[in-house]
PDB file of C-alpha atoms in Angstrom:
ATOM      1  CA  UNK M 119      52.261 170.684  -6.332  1.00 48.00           C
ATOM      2  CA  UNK M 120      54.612 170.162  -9.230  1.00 50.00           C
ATOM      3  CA  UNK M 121      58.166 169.317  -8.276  1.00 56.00           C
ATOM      4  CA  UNK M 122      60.967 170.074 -11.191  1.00 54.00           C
ATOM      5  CA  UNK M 123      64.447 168.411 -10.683  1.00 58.00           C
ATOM      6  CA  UNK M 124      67.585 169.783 -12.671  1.00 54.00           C
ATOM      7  CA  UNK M 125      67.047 167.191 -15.967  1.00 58.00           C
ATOM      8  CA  UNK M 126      63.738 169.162 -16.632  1.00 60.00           C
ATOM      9  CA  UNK M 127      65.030 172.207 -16.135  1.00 58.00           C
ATOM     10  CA  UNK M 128      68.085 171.825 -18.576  1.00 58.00           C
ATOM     11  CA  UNK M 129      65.839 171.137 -21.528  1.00 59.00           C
ATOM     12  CA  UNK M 130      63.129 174.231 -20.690  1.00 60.00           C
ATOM     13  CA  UNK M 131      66.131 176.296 -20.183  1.00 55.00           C
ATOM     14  CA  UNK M 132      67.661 174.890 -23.553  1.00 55.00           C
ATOM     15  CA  UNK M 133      64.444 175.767 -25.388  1.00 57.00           C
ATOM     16  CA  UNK M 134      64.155 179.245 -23.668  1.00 58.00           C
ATOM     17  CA  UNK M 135      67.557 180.243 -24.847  1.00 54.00           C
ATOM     18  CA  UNK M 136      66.667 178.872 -28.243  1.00 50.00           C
ATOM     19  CA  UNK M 137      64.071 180.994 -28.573  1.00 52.00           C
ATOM     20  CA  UNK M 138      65.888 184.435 -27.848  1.00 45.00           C
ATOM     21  CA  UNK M 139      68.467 183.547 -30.180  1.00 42.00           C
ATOM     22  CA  UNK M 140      65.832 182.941 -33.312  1.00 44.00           C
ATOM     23  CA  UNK M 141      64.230 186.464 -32.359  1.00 38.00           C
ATOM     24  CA  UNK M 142      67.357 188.277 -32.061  1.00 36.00           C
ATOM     25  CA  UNK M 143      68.374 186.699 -35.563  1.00 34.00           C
ATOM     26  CA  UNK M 144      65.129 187.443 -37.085  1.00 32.00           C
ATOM     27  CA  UNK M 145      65.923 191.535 -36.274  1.00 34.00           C
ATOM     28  CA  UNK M 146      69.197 190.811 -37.399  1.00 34.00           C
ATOM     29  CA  UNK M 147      67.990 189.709 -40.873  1.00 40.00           C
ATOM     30  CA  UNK M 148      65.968 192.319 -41.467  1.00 47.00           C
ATOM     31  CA  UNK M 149      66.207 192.922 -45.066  1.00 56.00           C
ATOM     32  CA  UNK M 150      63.200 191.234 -46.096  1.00 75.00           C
ATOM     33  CA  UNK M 151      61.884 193.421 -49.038  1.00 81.00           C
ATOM     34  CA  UNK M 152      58.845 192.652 -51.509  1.00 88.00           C
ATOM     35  CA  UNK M 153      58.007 194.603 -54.898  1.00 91.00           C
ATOM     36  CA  UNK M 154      54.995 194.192 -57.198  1.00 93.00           C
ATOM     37  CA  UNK M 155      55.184 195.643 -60.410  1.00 94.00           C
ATOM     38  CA  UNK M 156      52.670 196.520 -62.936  1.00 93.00           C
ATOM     39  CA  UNK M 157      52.030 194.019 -65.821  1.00 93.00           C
ATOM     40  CA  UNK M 158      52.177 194.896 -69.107  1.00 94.00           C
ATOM     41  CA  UNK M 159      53.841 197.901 -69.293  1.00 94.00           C
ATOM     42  CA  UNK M 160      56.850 196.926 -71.678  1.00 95.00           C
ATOM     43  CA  UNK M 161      58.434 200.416 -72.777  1.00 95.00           C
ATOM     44  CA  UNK M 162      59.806 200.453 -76.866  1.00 94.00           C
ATOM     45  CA  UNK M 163      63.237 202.868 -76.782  1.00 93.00           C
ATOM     46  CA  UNK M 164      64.955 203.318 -80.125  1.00 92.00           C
ATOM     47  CA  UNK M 165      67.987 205.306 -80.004  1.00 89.00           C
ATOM     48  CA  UNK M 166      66.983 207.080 -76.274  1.00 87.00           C
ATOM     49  CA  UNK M 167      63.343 208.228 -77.205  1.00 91.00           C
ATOM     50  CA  UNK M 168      60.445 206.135 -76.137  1.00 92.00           C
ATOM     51  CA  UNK M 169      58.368 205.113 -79.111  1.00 92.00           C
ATOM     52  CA  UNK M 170      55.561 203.262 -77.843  1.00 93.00           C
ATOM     53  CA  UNK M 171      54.443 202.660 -73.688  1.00 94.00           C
ATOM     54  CA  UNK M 172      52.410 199.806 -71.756  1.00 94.00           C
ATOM     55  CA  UNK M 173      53.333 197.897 -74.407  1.00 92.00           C
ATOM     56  CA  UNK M 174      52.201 193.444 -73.756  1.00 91.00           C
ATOM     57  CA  UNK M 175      54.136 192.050 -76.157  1.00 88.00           C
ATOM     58  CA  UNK M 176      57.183 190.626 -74.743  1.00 93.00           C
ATOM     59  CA  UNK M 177      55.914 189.338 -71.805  1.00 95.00           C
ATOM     60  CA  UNK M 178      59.235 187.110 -70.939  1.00 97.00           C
ATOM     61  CA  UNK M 179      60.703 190.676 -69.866  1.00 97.00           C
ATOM     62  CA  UNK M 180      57.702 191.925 -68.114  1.00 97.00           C
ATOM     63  CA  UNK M 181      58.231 192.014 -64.495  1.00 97.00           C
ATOM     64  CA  UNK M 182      55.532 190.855 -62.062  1.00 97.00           C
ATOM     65  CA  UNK M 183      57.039 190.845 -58.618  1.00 96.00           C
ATOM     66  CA  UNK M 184      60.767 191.063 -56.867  1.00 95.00           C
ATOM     67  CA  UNK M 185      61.574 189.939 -53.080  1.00 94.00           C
ATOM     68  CA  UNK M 186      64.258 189.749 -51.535  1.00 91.00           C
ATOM     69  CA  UNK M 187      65.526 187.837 -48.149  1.00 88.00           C
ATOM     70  CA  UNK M 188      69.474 187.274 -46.787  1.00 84.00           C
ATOM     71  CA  UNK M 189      70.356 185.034 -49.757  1.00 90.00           C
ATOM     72  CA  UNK M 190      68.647 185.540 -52.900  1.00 93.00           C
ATOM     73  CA  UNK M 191      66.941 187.866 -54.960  1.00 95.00           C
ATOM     74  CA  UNK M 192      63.548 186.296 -56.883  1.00 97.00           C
ATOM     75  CA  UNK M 193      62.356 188.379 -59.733  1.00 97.00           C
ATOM     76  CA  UNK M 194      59.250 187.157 -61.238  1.00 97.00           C
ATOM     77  CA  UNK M 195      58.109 187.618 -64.434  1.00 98.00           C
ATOM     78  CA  UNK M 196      54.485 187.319 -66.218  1.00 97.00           C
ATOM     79  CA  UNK M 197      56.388 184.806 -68.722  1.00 97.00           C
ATOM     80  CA  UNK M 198      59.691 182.063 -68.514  1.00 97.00           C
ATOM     81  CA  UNK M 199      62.302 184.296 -68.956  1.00 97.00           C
ATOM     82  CA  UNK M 200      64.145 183.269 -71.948  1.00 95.00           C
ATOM     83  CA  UNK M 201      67.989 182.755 -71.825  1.00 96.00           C
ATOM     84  CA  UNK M 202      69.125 184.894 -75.347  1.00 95.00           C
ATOM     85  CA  UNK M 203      72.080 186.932 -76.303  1.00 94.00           C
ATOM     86  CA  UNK M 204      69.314 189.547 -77.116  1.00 94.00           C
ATOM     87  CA  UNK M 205      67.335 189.075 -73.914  1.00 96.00           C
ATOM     88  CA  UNK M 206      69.078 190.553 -70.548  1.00 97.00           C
ATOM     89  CA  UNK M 207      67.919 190.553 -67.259  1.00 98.00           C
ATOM     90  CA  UNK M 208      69.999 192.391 -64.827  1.00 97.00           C
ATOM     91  CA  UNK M 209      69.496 193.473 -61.299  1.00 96.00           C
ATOM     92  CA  UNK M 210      71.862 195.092 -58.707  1.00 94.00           C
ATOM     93  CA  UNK M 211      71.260 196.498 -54.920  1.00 91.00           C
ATOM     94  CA  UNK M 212      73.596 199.081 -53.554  1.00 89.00           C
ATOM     95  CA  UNK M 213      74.176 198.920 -49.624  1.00 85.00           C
ATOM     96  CA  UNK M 214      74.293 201.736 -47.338  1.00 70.00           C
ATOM     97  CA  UNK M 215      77.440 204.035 -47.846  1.00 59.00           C
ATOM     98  CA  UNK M 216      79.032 204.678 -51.082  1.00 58.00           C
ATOM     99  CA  UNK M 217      76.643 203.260 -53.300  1.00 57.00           C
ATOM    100  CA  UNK M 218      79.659 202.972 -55.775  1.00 66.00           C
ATOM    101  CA  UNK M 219      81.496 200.382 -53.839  1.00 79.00           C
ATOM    102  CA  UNK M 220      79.386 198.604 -51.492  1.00 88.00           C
ATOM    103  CA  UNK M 221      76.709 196.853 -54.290  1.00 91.00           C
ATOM    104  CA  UNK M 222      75.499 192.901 -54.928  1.00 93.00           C
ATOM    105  CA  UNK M 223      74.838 192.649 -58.592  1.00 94.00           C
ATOM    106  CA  UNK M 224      73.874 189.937 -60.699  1.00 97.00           C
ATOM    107  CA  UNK M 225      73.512 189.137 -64.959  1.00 97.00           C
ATOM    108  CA  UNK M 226      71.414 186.601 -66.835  1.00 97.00           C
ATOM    109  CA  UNK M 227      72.455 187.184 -70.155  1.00 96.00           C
ATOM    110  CA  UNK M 228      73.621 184.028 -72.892  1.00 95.00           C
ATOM    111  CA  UNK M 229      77.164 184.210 -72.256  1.00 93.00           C
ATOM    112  CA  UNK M 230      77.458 186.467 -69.489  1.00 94.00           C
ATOM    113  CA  UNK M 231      75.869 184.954 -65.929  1.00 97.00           C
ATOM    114  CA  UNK M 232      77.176 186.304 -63.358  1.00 97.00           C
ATOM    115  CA  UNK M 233      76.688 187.715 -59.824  1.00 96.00           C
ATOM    116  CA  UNK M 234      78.805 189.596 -57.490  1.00 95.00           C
ATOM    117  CA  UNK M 235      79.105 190.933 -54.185  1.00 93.00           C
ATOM    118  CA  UNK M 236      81.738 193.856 -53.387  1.00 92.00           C
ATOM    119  CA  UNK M 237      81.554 195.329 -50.294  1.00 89.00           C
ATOM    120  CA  UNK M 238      84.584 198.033 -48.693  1.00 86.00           C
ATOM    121  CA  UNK M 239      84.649 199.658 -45.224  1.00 83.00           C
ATOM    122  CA  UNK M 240      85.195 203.213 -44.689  1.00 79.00           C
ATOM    123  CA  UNK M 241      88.891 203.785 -45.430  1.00 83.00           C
ATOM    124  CA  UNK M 242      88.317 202.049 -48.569  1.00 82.00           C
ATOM    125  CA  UNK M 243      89.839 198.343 -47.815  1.00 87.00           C
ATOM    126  CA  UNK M 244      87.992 195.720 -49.651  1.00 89.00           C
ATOM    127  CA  UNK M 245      85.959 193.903 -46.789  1.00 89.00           C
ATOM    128  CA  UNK M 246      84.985 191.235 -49.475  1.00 92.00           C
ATOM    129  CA  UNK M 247      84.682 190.808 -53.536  1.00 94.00           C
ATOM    130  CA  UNK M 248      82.910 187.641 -54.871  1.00 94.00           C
ATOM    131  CA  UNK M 249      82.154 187.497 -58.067  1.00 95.00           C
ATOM    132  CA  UNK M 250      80.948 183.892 -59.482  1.00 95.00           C
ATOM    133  CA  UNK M 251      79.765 182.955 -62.755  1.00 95.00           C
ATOM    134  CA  UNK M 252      77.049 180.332 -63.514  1.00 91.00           C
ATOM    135  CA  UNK M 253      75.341 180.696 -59.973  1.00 92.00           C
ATOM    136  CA  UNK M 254      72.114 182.477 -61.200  1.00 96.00           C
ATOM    137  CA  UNK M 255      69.180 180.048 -61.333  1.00 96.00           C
ATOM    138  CA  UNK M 256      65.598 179.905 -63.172  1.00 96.00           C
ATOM    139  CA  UNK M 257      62.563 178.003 -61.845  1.00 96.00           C
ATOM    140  CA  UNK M 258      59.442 178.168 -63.705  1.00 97.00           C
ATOM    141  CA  UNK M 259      58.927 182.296 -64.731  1.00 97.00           C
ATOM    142  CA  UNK M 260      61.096 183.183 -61.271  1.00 98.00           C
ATOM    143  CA  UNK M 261      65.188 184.117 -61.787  1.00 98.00           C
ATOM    144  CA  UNK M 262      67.100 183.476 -58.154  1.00 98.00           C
ATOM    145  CA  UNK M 263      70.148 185.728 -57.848  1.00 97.00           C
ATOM    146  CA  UNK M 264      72.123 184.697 -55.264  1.00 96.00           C
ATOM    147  CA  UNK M 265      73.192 187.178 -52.197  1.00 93.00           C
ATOM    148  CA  UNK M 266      76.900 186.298 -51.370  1.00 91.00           C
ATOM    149  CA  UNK M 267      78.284 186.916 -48.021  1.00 89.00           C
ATOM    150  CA  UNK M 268      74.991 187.910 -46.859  1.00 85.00           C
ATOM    151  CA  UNK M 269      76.040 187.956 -43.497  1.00 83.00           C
ATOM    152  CA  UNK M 270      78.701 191.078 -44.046  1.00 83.00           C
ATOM    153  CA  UNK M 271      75.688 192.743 -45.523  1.00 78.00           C
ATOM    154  CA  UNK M 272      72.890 192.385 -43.310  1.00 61.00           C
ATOM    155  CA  UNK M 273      74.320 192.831 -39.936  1.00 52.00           C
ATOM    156  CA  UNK M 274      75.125 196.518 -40.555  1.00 52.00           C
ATOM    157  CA  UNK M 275      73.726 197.427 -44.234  1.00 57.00           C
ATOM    158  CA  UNK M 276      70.331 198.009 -45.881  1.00 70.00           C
ATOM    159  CA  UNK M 277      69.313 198.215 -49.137  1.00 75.00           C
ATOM    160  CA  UNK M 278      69.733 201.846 -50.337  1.00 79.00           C
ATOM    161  CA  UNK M 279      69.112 201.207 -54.115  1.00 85.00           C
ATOM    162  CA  UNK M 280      67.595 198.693 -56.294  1.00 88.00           C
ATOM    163  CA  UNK M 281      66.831 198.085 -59.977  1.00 92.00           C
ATOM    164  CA  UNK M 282      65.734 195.386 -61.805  1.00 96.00           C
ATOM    165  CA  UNK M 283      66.352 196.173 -65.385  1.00 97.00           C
ATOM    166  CA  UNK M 284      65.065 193.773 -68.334  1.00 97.00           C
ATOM    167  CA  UNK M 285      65.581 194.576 -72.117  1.00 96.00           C
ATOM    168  CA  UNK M 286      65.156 192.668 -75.201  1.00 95.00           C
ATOM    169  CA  UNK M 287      67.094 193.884 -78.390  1.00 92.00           C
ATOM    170  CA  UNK M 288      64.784 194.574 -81.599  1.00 83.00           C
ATOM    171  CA  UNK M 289      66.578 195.343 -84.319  1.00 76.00           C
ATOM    172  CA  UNK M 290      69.263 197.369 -85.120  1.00 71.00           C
ATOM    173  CA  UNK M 291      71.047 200.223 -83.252  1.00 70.00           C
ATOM    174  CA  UNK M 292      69.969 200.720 -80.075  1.00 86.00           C
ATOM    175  CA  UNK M 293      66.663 199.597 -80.406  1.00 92.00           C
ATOM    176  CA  UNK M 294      65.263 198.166 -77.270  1.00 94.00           C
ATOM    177  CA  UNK M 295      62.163 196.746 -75.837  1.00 95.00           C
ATOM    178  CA  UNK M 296      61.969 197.421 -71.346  1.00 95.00           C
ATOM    179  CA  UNK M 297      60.900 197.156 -67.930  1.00 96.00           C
ATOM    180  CA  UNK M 298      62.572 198.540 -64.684  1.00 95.00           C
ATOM    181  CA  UNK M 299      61.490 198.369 -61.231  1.00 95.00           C
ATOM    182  CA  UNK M 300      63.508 200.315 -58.804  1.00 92.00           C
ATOM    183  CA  UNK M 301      63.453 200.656 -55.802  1.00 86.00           C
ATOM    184  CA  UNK M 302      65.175 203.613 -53.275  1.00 81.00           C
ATOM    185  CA  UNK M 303      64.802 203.340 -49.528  1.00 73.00           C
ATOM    186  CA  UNK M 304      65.224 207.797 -49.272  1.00 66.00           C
ATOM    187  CA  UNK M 305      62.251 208.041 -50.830  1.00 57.00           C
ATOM    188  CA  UNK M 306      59.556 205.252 -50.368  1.00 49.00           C
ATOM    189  CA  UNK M 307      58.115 203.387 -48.133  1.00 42.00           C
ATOM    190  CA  UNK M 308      60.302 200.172 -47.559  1.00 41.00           C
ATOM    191  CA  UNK M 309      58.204 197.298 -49.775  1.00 40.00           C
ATOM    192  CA  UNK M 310      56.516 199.557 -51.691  1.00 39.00           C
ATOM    193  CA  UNK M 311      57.865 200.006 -55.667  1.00 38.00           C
ATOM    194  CA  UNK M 312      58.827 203.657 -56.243  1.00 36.00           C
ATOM    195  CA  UNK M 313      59.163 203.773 -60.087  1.00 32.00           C
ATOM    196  CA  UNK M 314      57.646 201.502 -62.569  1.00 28.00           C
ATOM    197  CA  UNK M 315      58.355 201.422 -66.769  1.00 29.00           C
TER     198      UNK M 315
END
C-alpha cells in the first residue's frame, strides 16, 4: 500500500488546479477562426464594373488563407505582399453589438500602417480605443495584424463580421485590381469562408 504525506499532495494538488485553469481559459479564448480562400481569383474593377474575373496576375494581393487567435490576425497570401502606396491590404473584424463601434481594424498601406481596437459598452462609454501605428508585421507571404486588448474582446465578444480586402491601383481613376474574403458568423458555418472575389 502506497502511503502519501502532505509534500506530495501539495504538488498533485498544484498540478490538478493547473489543469482546470488552462481548460477553463481555453473556452474562454474561443475565437479561434480559420479561412481558406480560393487562389487566383484576382477581380479587375474600373470605375465600379468588373472587367475581367479569376484573374492570376497579381498574385501579391491574392489571398490564400486568414486565421485568427486572441492576438493576431495572419492573412496569407499566394505571393510576399508588397509594401506600395498603390498596393493596400486592409482587414477589420466587427464584435458582437453595434458593429459600428465595437470593431479591431488594421492597414498595411506605404504611409498609412495602422491598427486599432475600439470597443464601447451599451450606453455608449468608450470601454477602450487603441489605435497604434507601425505595429503591423510581415513574415515571408503572411501579414500579422495585431489584436489589442484582446482580453476585453474575447471574454464576452465574437466575431460578427470580417473582411479582408486587398487592392492594387492600375491606372488611372478608379481602376483597381481585388480580392476579399469575408467572413459573417449569421450566416456560415464558423471557419468556413462565406464569400470569395
Amino acid at each position: 500500500m502506497v502511503r502519501m504525506n502532505k509534500k506530495t499532495l501539495v504538488p498533485i494538488i498544484t498540478f490538478i488546479i493547473s489543469i482546470l485553469l488552462i481548460i477553463n481559459i481555453t473556452f474562454v479564448f474561443g475565437i479561434d477562426l480559420s479561412l481558406v480562400d480560393e487562389i487566383n481569383d484576382i477581380v479587375h474593377v474600373v470605375d465600379g464594373v468588373t472587367i475581367a474575373t479569376d484573374l492570376n496576375n497579381i498574385s501579391e494581393i491574392d489571398i490564400v488563407s486568414l486565421e485568427m487567435n486572441e492576438s493576431y490576425v495572419a492573412v496569407t497570401f499566394l505571393d510576399t505582399p508588397f509594401l506600395h502606396i498603390d498596393n493596400f491590404y486592409d482587414f477589420i473584424v466587427y464584435w458582437n453589438g453595434d458593429q459600428n463601434v465595437n470593431f479591431t481594424d488594421g492597414h498595411w498601406n506605404q504611409g498609412n500602417i495602422i491598427s486599432q481596437t475600439k470597443l464601447v459598452n451599451s450606453t455608449g462609454g468608450i470601454i477602450v480605443n487603441t489605435k497604434i501605428n507601425d505595429t503591423i508585421e510581415m513574415i515571408g507571404n503572411t501579414i500579422y495584424y495585431p489584436i489589442y486588448n484582446a482580453s476585453l474582446i474575447i471574454t464576452d465578444l465574437d466575431p460578427i463580421n470580417m473582411i479582408m480586402d486587398t487592392r492594387q491601383r492600375g491606372g488611372g481613376g478608379a481602376d483597381l485590381y481585388r480580392d476579399v474574403l469575408e467572413f459573417n458568423s449569421t450566416s456560415a458555418v464558423p471557419g468556413l469562408p462565406v464569400f470569395y472575389q
